[in-house]
């Protein structure tokens, strides 16, 4: 096993402490550069069986118009010399995702929605991402009605709302938006 950058800077969180994992995701969201046309989001990929952080990501962390979940996945795959579309092959059993905002079901042209990135991990030997813990629903600012959660659930991914962080999450997410106070 090589050392992984995401783990090196990760806090120690008790198994199943969803609030603490969400707090960690929020700390990642704060690193995202504010942009008026998207949300600043943070994401953490966790091996829930061994309580191990597999990867982290935040919006615009990687070059291009990248989402938090996308960065989280791409970094994990890249550390294993794989393209992100092969992420599912490398995920351990019981992999779960924490994200401050419901994964996107719709994106601007040319980008795969994060819901589809999550769903394609199901083809992996261990069944990919099983549970998504989310801090807030996506506001309807950009996409109108958001179908992210519904699409995940329709495809057998359990979605769990971790409550208590809504206000902070939305404040961080909308940094750089003109019309939000
Ligand atoms: C989530 C992110 C992020 C969003 N949502 N879950 N993680 N930025 O990292 C959702 C928002 C889209 C806009 C613009 N934001 O980002 O709906 O240009 O950012 O594809 O709809 O779409 P693009
Ligand atoms: Zn997305």
PDB file of C-alpha atoms and ligand atoms in Angstrom:
ATOM      1  CA  UNK A   1       0.000   0.000   0.000  1.00  0.00           C
ATOM      2  CA  UNK A   2       1.318   3.398  -0.911  1.00  0.00           C
ATOM      3  CA  UNK A   3       0.562   6.449   1.166  1.00  0.00           C
ATOM      4  CA  UNK A   4      -2.395   8.497   0.039  1.00  0.00           C
ATOM      5  CA  UNK A   5      -2.563  12.237   0.278  1.00  0.00           C
ATOM      6  CA  UNK A   6      -6.205  12.336   1.339  1.00  0.00           C
ATOM      7  CA  UNK A   7      -5.525  10.142   4.333  1.00  0.00           C
ATOM      8  CA  UNK A   8      -2.457  12.059   5.386  1.00  0.00           C
ATOM      9  CA  UNK A   9      -4.466  15.183   6.195  1.00  0.00           C
ATOM     10  CA  UNK A  10      -7.573  13.409   7.439  1.00  0.00           C
ATOM     11  CA  UNK A  11      -8.854  13.726  10.992  1.00  0.00           C
ATOM     12  CA  UNK A  12      -9.587  10.718  13.123  1.00  0.00           C
ATOM     13  CA  UNK A  13     -13.353  10.228  13.264  1.00  0.00           C
ATOM     14  CA  UNK A  14     -15.207   7.584  15.269  1.00  0.00           C
ATOM     15  CA  UNK A  15     -16.922   4.860  13.215  1.00  0.00           C
ATOM     16  CA  UNK A  16     -20.387   5.919  12.106  1.00  0.00           C
ATOM     17  CA  UNK A  17     -20.037   9.465  13.442  1.00  0.00           C
ATOM     18  CA  UNK A  18     -21.955  10.957  10.526  1.00  0.00           C
ATOM     19  CA  UNK A  19     -22.054  14.448  11.992  1.00  0.00           C
ATOM     20  CA  UNK A  20     -18.281  14.503  12.361  1.00  0.00           C
ATOM     21  CA  UNK A  21     -17.794  13.251   8.801  1.00  0.00           C
ATOM     22  CA  UNK A  22     -20.172  15.954   7.590  1.00  0.00           C
ATOM     23  CA  UNK A  23     -18.244  18.547   9.561  1.00  0.00           C
ATOM     24  CA  UNK A  24     -15.075  17.346   7.838  1.00  0.00           C
ATOM     25  CA  UNK A  25     -16.788  17.601   4.439  1.00  0.00           C
ATOM     26  CA  UNK A  26     -17.822  21.147   5.332  1.00  0.00           C
ATOM     27  CA  UNK A  27     -14.221  22.037   6.183  1.00  0.00           C
ATOM     28  CA  UNK A  28     -13.286  20.866   2.694  1.00  0.00           C
ATOM     29  CA  UNK A  29     -16.089  22.920   1.121  1.00  0.00           C
ATOM     30  CA  UNK A  30     -14.551  25.994   2.719  1.00  0.00           C
ATOM     31  CA  UNK A  31     -11.446  25.469   0.580  1.00  0.00           C
ATOM     32  CA  UNK A  32     -13.461  25.824  -2.612  1.00  0.00           C
ATOM     33  CA  UNK A  33     -12.945  29.099  -4.481  1.00  0.00           C
ATOM     34  CA  UNK A  34     -16.247  31.050  -4.528  1.00  0.00           C
ATOM     35  CA  UNK A  35     -17.903  31.217  -7.934  1.00  0.00           C
ATOM     36  CA  UNK A  36     -21.282  32.797  -8.777  1.00  0.00           C
ATOM     37  CA  UNK A  37     -22.339  29.997 -11.109  1.00  0.00           C
ATOM     38  CA  UNK A  38     -21.983  26.951  -8.866  1.00  0.00           C
ATOM     39  CA  UNK A  39     -21.943  25.878  -5.218  1.00  0.00           C
ATOM     40  CA  UNK A  40     -18.915  25.342  -2.966  1.00  0.00           C
ATOM     41  CA  UNK A  41     -19.234  21.747  -1.833  1.00  0.00           C
ATOM     42  CA  UNK A  42     -17.042  19.266   0.050  1.00  0.00           C
ATOM     43  CA  UNK A  43     -17.018  15.469  -0.231  1.00  0.00           C
ATOM     44  CA  UNK A  44     -15.445  12.547   1.631  1.00  0.00           C
ATOM     45  CA  UNK A  45     -15.318   8.953   0.434  1.00  0.00           C
ATOM     46  CA  UNK A  46     -15.207   6.476   3.321  1.00  0.00           C
ATOM     47  CA  UNK A  47     -14.671   2.764   3.735  1.00  0.00           C
ATOM     48  CA  UNK A  48     -17.365   2.344   6.378  1.00  0.00           C
ATOM     49  CA  UNK A  49     -16.354  -1.246   7.179  1.00  0.00           C
ATOM     50  CA  UNK A  50     -12.869  -0.246   8.285  1.00  0.00           C
ATOM     51  CA  UNK A  51     -13.710   3.384   9.118  1.00  0.00           C
ATOM     52  CA  UNK A  52     -11.061   4.618   6.709  1.00  0.00           C
ATOM     53  CA  UNK A  53     -11.113   7.820   4.683  1.00  0.00           C
ATOM     54  CA  UNK A  54     -10.448   6.849   1.083  1.00  0.00           C
ATOM     55  CA  UNK A  55     -10.477  10.246  -0.584  1.00  0.00           C
ATOM     56  CA  UNK A  56     -11.588  13.841  -0.245  1.00  0.00           C
ATOM     57  CA  UNK A  57     -12.628  16.549  -2.671  1.00  0.00           C
ATOM     58  CA  UNK A  58     -14.019  20.027  -2.981  1.00  0.00           C
ATOM     59  CA  UNK A  59     -15.524  22.044  -5.804  1.00  0.00           C
ATOM     60  CA  UNK A  60     -12.922  23.246  -8.329  1.00  0.00           C
ATOM     61  CA  UNK A  61     -10.116  21.432  -6.511  1.00  0.00           C
ATOM     62  CA  UNK A  62      -8.968  19.811  -9.736  1.00  0.00           C
ATOM     63  CA  UNK A  63      -8.449  21.748 -12.968  1.00  0.00           C
ATOM     64  CA  UNK A  64     -11.525  22.486 -15.056  1.00  0.00           C
ATOM     65  CA  UNK A  65     -15.129  22.913 -14.024  1.00  0.00           C
ATOM     66  CA  UNK A  66     -14.963  20.189 -11.393  1.00  0.00           C
ATOM     67  CA  UNK A  67     -17.412  19.224  -8.650  1.00  0.00           C
ATOM     68  CA  UNK A  68     -16.482  18.091  -5.149  1.00  0.00           C
ATOM     69  CA  UNK A  69     -17.656  14.518  -5.654  1.00  0.00           C
ATOM     70  CA  UNK A  70     -15.954  14.346  -9.040  1.00  0.00           C
ATOM     71  CA  UNK A  71     -12.639  15.524  -7.531  1.00  0.00           C
ATOM     72  CA  UNK A  72     -12.983  13.041  -4.688  1.00  0.00           C
ATOM     73  CA  UNK A  73     -13.485  10.183  -7.162  1.00  0.00           C
ATOM     74  CA  UNK A  74     -10.854  11.309  -9.667  1.00  0.00           C
ATOM     75  CA  UNK A  75      -8.186  11.642  -6.977  1.00  0.00           C
ATOM     76  CA  UNK A  76      -8.873   8.175  -5.603  1.00  0.00           C
ATOM     77  CA  UNK A  77      -8.708   6.626  -9.075  1.00  0.00           C
ATOM     78  CA  UNK A  78      -5.612   8.605 -10.074  1.00  0.00           C
ATOM     79  CA  UNK A  79      -3.734   7.375  -7.006  1.00  0.00           C
ATOM     80  CA  UNK A  80      -4.299   3.914  -8.437  1.00  0.00           C
ATOM     81  CA  UNK A  81      -3.336   4.950 -11.972  1.00  0.00           C
ATOM     82  CA  UNK A  82      -6.897   4.616 -13.188  1.00  0.00           C
ATOM     83  CA  UNK A  83      -9.255   6.954 -14.965  1.00  0.00           C
ATOM     84  CA  UNK A  84     -12.232   7.983 -12.855  1.00  0.00           C
ATOM     85  CA  UNK A  85     -14.589   5.874 -14.955  1.00  0.00           C
ATOM     86  CA  UNK A  86     -12.928   2.794 -13.428  1.00  0.00           C
ATOM     87  CA  UNK A  87     -13.395   3.958  -9.846  1.00  0.00           C
ATOM     88  CA  UNK A  88     -15.859   1.173  -9.057  1.00  0.00           C
ATOM     89  CA  UNK A  89     -13.208  -1.478  -9.679  1.00  0.00           C
ATOM     90  CA  UNK A  90     -11.120  -0.224  -6.780  1.00  0.00           C
ATOM     91  CA  UNK A  91     -13.706   0.611  -4.133  1.00  0.00           C
ATOM     92  CA  UNK A  92     -13.833  -1.635  -1.075  1.00  0.00           C
ATOM     93  CA  UNK A  93     -17.012  -3.167   0.259  1.00  0.00           C
ATOM     94  CA  UNK A  94     -19.143  -0.789   2.281  1.00  0.00           C
ATOM     95  CA  UNK A  95     -18.005   2.379   0.552  1.00  0.00           C
ATOM     96  CA  UNK A  96     -20.071   5.434   1.445  1.00  0.00           C
ATOM     97  CA  UNK A  97     -19.941   9.065   0.379  1.00  0.00           C
ATOM     98  CA  UNK A  98     -20.418  12.148   2.525  1.00  0.00           C
ATOM     99  CA  UNK A  99     -21.187  15.310   0.629  1.00  0.00           C
ATOM    100  CA  UNK A 100     -22.319  18.668   1.955  1.00  0.00           C
ATOM    101  CA  UNK A 101     -24.814  18.961  -0.914  1.00  0.00           C
ATOM    102  CA  UNK A 102     -26.978  16.426  -2.695  1.00  0.00           C
ATOM    103  CA  UNK A 103     -25.004  15.160  -5.713  1.00  0.00           C
ATOM    104  CA  UNK A 104     -25.973  16.861  -8.955  1.00  0.00           C
ATOM    105  CA  UNK A 105     -28.339  15.174 -11.373  1.00  0.00           C
ATOM    106  CA  UNK A 106     -27.870  17.709 -14.111  1.00  0.00           C
ATOM    107  CA  UNK A 107     -24.834  19.681 -15.297  1.00  0.00           C
ATOM    108  CA  UNK A 108     -23.798  22.198 -17.862  1.00  0.00           C
ATOM    109  CA  UNK A 109     -22.992  20.797 -21.280  1.00  0.00           C
ATOM    110  CA  UNK A 110     -20.188  18.287 -21.556  1.00  0.00           C
ATOM    111  CA  UNK A 111     -20.026  17.254 -17.898  1.00  0.00           C
ATOM    112  CA  UNK A 112     -21.304  14.026 -16.449  1.00  0.00           C
ATOM    113  CA  UNK A 113     -23.575  14.570 -13.426  1.00  0.00           C
ATOM    114  CA  UNK A 114     -22.129  13.264 -10.164  1.00  0.00           C
ATOM    115  CA  UNK A 115     -25.175  11.025  -9.722  1.00  0.00           C
ATOM    116  CA  UNK A 116     -24.094   9.136 -12.841  1.00  0.00           C
ATOM    117  CA  UNK A 117     -20.517   8.966 -11.569  1.00  0.00           C
ATOM    118  CA  UNK A 118     -21.853   7.378  -8.386  1.00  0.00           C
ATOM    119  CA  UNK A 119     -24.158   4.964 -10.210  1.00  0.00           C
ATOM    120  CA  UNK A 120     -21.454   3.645 -12.513  1.00  0.00           C
ATOM    121  CA  UNK A 121     -19.451   2.450  -9.486  1.00  0.00           C
ATOM    122  CA  UNK A 122     -22.155  -0.193  -8.948  1.00  0.00           C
ATOM    123  CA  UNK A 123     -20.523  -2.319 -11.641  1.00  0.00           C
ATOM    124  CA  UNK A 124     -17.452  -2.841  -9.457  1.00  0.00           C
ATOM    125  CA  UNK A 125     -16.708  -6.157  -7.724  1.00  0.00           C
ATOM    126  CA  UNK A 126     -17.827  -4.806  -4.347  1.00  0.00           C
ATOM    127  CA  UNK A 127     -20.893  -2.982  -5.587  1.00  0.00           C
ATOM    128  CA  UNK A 128     -19.455   0.539  -5.430  1.00  0.00           C
ATOM    129  CA  UNK A 129     -20.911   3.348  -3.367  1.00  0.00           C
ATOM    130  CA  UNK A 130     -23.808   2.065  -1.256  1.00  0.00           C
ATOM    131  CA  UNK A 131     -24.869   5.053   0.823  1.00  0.00           C
ATOM    132  CA  UNK A 132     -24.732   8.797   0.224  1.00  0.00           C
ATOM    133  CA  UNK A 133     -24.886  11.036   3.304  1.00  0.00           C
ATOM    134  CA  UNK A 134     -25.858  14.540   2.334  1.00  0.00           C
ATOM    135  CA  UNK A 135     -26.023  17.777   4.295  1.00  0.00           C
ATOM    136  CA  UNK A 136     -28.560  19.743   2.217  1.00  0.00           C
ATOM    137  CA  UNK A 137     -30.737  19.287  -0.849  1.00  0.00           C
ATOM    138  CA  UNK A 138     -29.426  21.247  -3.803  1.00  0.00           C
ATOM    139  CA  UNK A 139     -31.081  24.685  -3.944  1.00  0.00           C
ATOM    140  CA  UNK A 140     -33.013  25.229  -7.153  1.00  0.00           C
ATOM    141  CA  UNK A 141     -30.852  28.191  -8.137  1.00  0.00           C
ATOM    142  CA  UNK A 142     -29.265  26.652 -11.210  1.00  0.00           C
ATOM    143  CA  UNK A 143     -31.126  23.520 -12.209  1.00  0.00           C
ATOM    144  CA  UNK A 144     -34.724  24.087 -11.158  1.00  0.00           C
ATOM    145  CA  UNK A 145     -36.071  20.982  -9.480  1.00  0.00           C
ATOM    146  CA  UNK A 146     -33.127  18.815  -8.553  1.00  0.00           C
ATOM    147  CA  UNK A 147     -33.496  15.132  -9.245  1.00  0.00           C
ATOM    148  CA  UNK A 148     -30.176  13.974  -7.797  1.00  0.00           C
ATOM    149  CA  UNK A 149     -31.395  12.244  -4.671  1.00  0.00           C
ATOM    150  CA  UNK A 150     -34.437  10.730  -6.349  1.00  0.00           C
ATOM    151  CA  UNK A 151     -32.319   9.249  -9.119  1.00  0.00           C
ATOM    152  CA  UNK A 152     -29.877   7.732  -6.643  1.00  0.00           C
ATOM    153  CA  UNK A 153     -32.694   6.210  -4.616  1.00  0.00           C
ATOM    154  CA  UNK A 154     -34.434   4.909  -7.721  1.00  0.00           C
ATOM    155  CA  UNK A 155     -31.216   3.042  -8.469  1.00  0.00           C
ATOM    156  CA  UNK A 156     -30.850   1.482  -5.052  1.00  0.00           C
ATOM    157  CA  UNK A 157     -28.448   3.925  -3.422  1.00  0.00           C
ATOM    158  CA  UNK A 158     -29.505   4.784   0.098  1.00  0.00           C
ATOM    159  CA  UNK A 159     -29.541   8.554   0.714  1.00  0.00           C
ATOM    160  CA  UNK A 160     -29.352   9.814   4.273  1.00  0.00           C
ATOM    161  CA  UNK A 161     -29.768  13.421   5.285  1.00  0.00           C
ATOM    162  CA  UNK A 162     -27.334  14.384   8.030  1.00  0.00           C
ATOM    163  CA  UNK A 163     -29.040  17.298   9.738  1.00  0.00           C
ATOM    164  CA  UNK A 164     -27.669  20.149  11.777  1.00  0.00           C
ATOM    165  CA  UNK A 165     -25.327  21.761   9.274  1.00  0.00           C
ATOM    166  CA  UNK A 166     -27.793  23.266   6.797  1.00  0.00           C
ATOM    167  CA  UNK A 167     -27.161  26.894   7.608  1.00  0.00           C
ATOM    168  CA  UNK A 168     -23.372  26.650   7.551  1.00  0.00           C
ATOM    169  CA  UNK A 169     -23.380  24.438   4.467  1.00  0.00           C
ATOM    170  CA  UNK A 170     -25.530  26.880   2.493  1.00  0.00           C
ATOM    171  CA  UNK A 171     -23.487  29.852   3.633  1.00  0.00           C
ATOM    172  CA  UNK A 172     -20.307  28.215   2.403  1.00  0.00           C
ATOM    173  CA  UNK A 173     -21.979  26.853  -0.743  1.00  0.00           C
ATOM    174  CA  UNK A 174     -23.271  30.241  -1.855  1.00  0.00           C
ATOM    175  CA  UNK A 175     -20.124  32.242  -1.147  1.00  0.00           C
ATOM    176  CA  UNK A 176     -19.603  34.444  -4.178  1.00  0.00           C
ATOM    177  CA  UNK A 177     -23.278  34.485  -5.158  1.00  0.00           C
ATOM    178  CA  UNK A 178     -24.496  38.045  -5.584  1.00  0.00           C
ATOM    179  CA  UNK A 179     -28.096  37.695  -4.485  1.00  0.00           C
ATOM    180  CA  UNK A 180     -27.617  35.689  -1.335  1.00  0.00           C
ATOM    181  CA  UNK A 181     -27.081  37.561   1.914  1.00  0.00           C
TER     182      UNK A 181
HETATM  183  C1  LIG B   1     -22.557  19.468  -5.923  1.00  0.00           C
HETATM  184  C2  LIG B   1     -20.477  20.462  -6.403  1.00  0.00           C
HETATM  185  C3  LIG B   1     -21.154  21.522  -7.082  1.00  0.00           C
HETATM  186  C4  LIG B   1     -22.549  21.472  -7.163  1.00  0.00           C
HETATM  187  N1  LIG B   1     -23.219  20.434  -6.565  1.00  0.00           N
HETATM  188  N2  LIG B   1     -23.235  18.454  -5.347  1.00  0.00           N
HETATM  189  N3  LIG B   1     -21.206  19.451  -5.864  1.00  0.00           N
HETATM  190  N4  LIG B   1     -20.456  22.542  -7.621  1.00  0.00           N
HETATM  191  O1  LIG B   1     -19.242  20.438  -6.304  1.00  0.00           O
HETATM  192  C5  LIG B   1     -24.497  22.128  -8.502  1.00  0.00           C
HETATM  193  C6  LIG B   1     -24.910  23.198  -9.481  1.00  0.00           C
HETATM  194  C7  LIG B   1     -23.982  23.270 -10.687  1.00  0.00           C
HETATM  195  C8  LIG B   1     -24.520  24.293 -11.670  1.00  0.00           C
HETATM  196  C9  LIG B   1     -23.575  24.569 -12.826  1.00  0.00           C
HETATM  197  N5  LIG B   1     -23.218  22.416  -7.854  1.00  0.00           N
HETATM  198  O2  LIG B   1     -21.034  23.034 -12.439  1.00  0.00           O
HETATM  199  O3  LIG B   1     -26.196  22.865  -9.922  1.00  0.00           O
HETATM  200  O4  LIG B   1     -21.189  24.212 -14.631  1.00  0.00           O
HETATM  201  O5  LIG B   1     -22.700  23.607 -10.309  1.00  0.00           O
HETATM  202  O6  LIG B   1     -21.714  21.782 -14.518  1.00  0.00           O
HETATM  203  O7  LIG B   1     -25.732  23.801 -12.194  1.00  0.00           O
HETATM  204  O8  LIG B   1     -23.259  23.391 -13.506  1.00  0.00           O
HETATM  205  P1  LIG B   1     -21.717  23.080 -13.776  1.00  0.00           P
HETATM  206 ZN1  LIG B   2     -21.762  17.220  -9.469  1.00  0.00          ZN
END
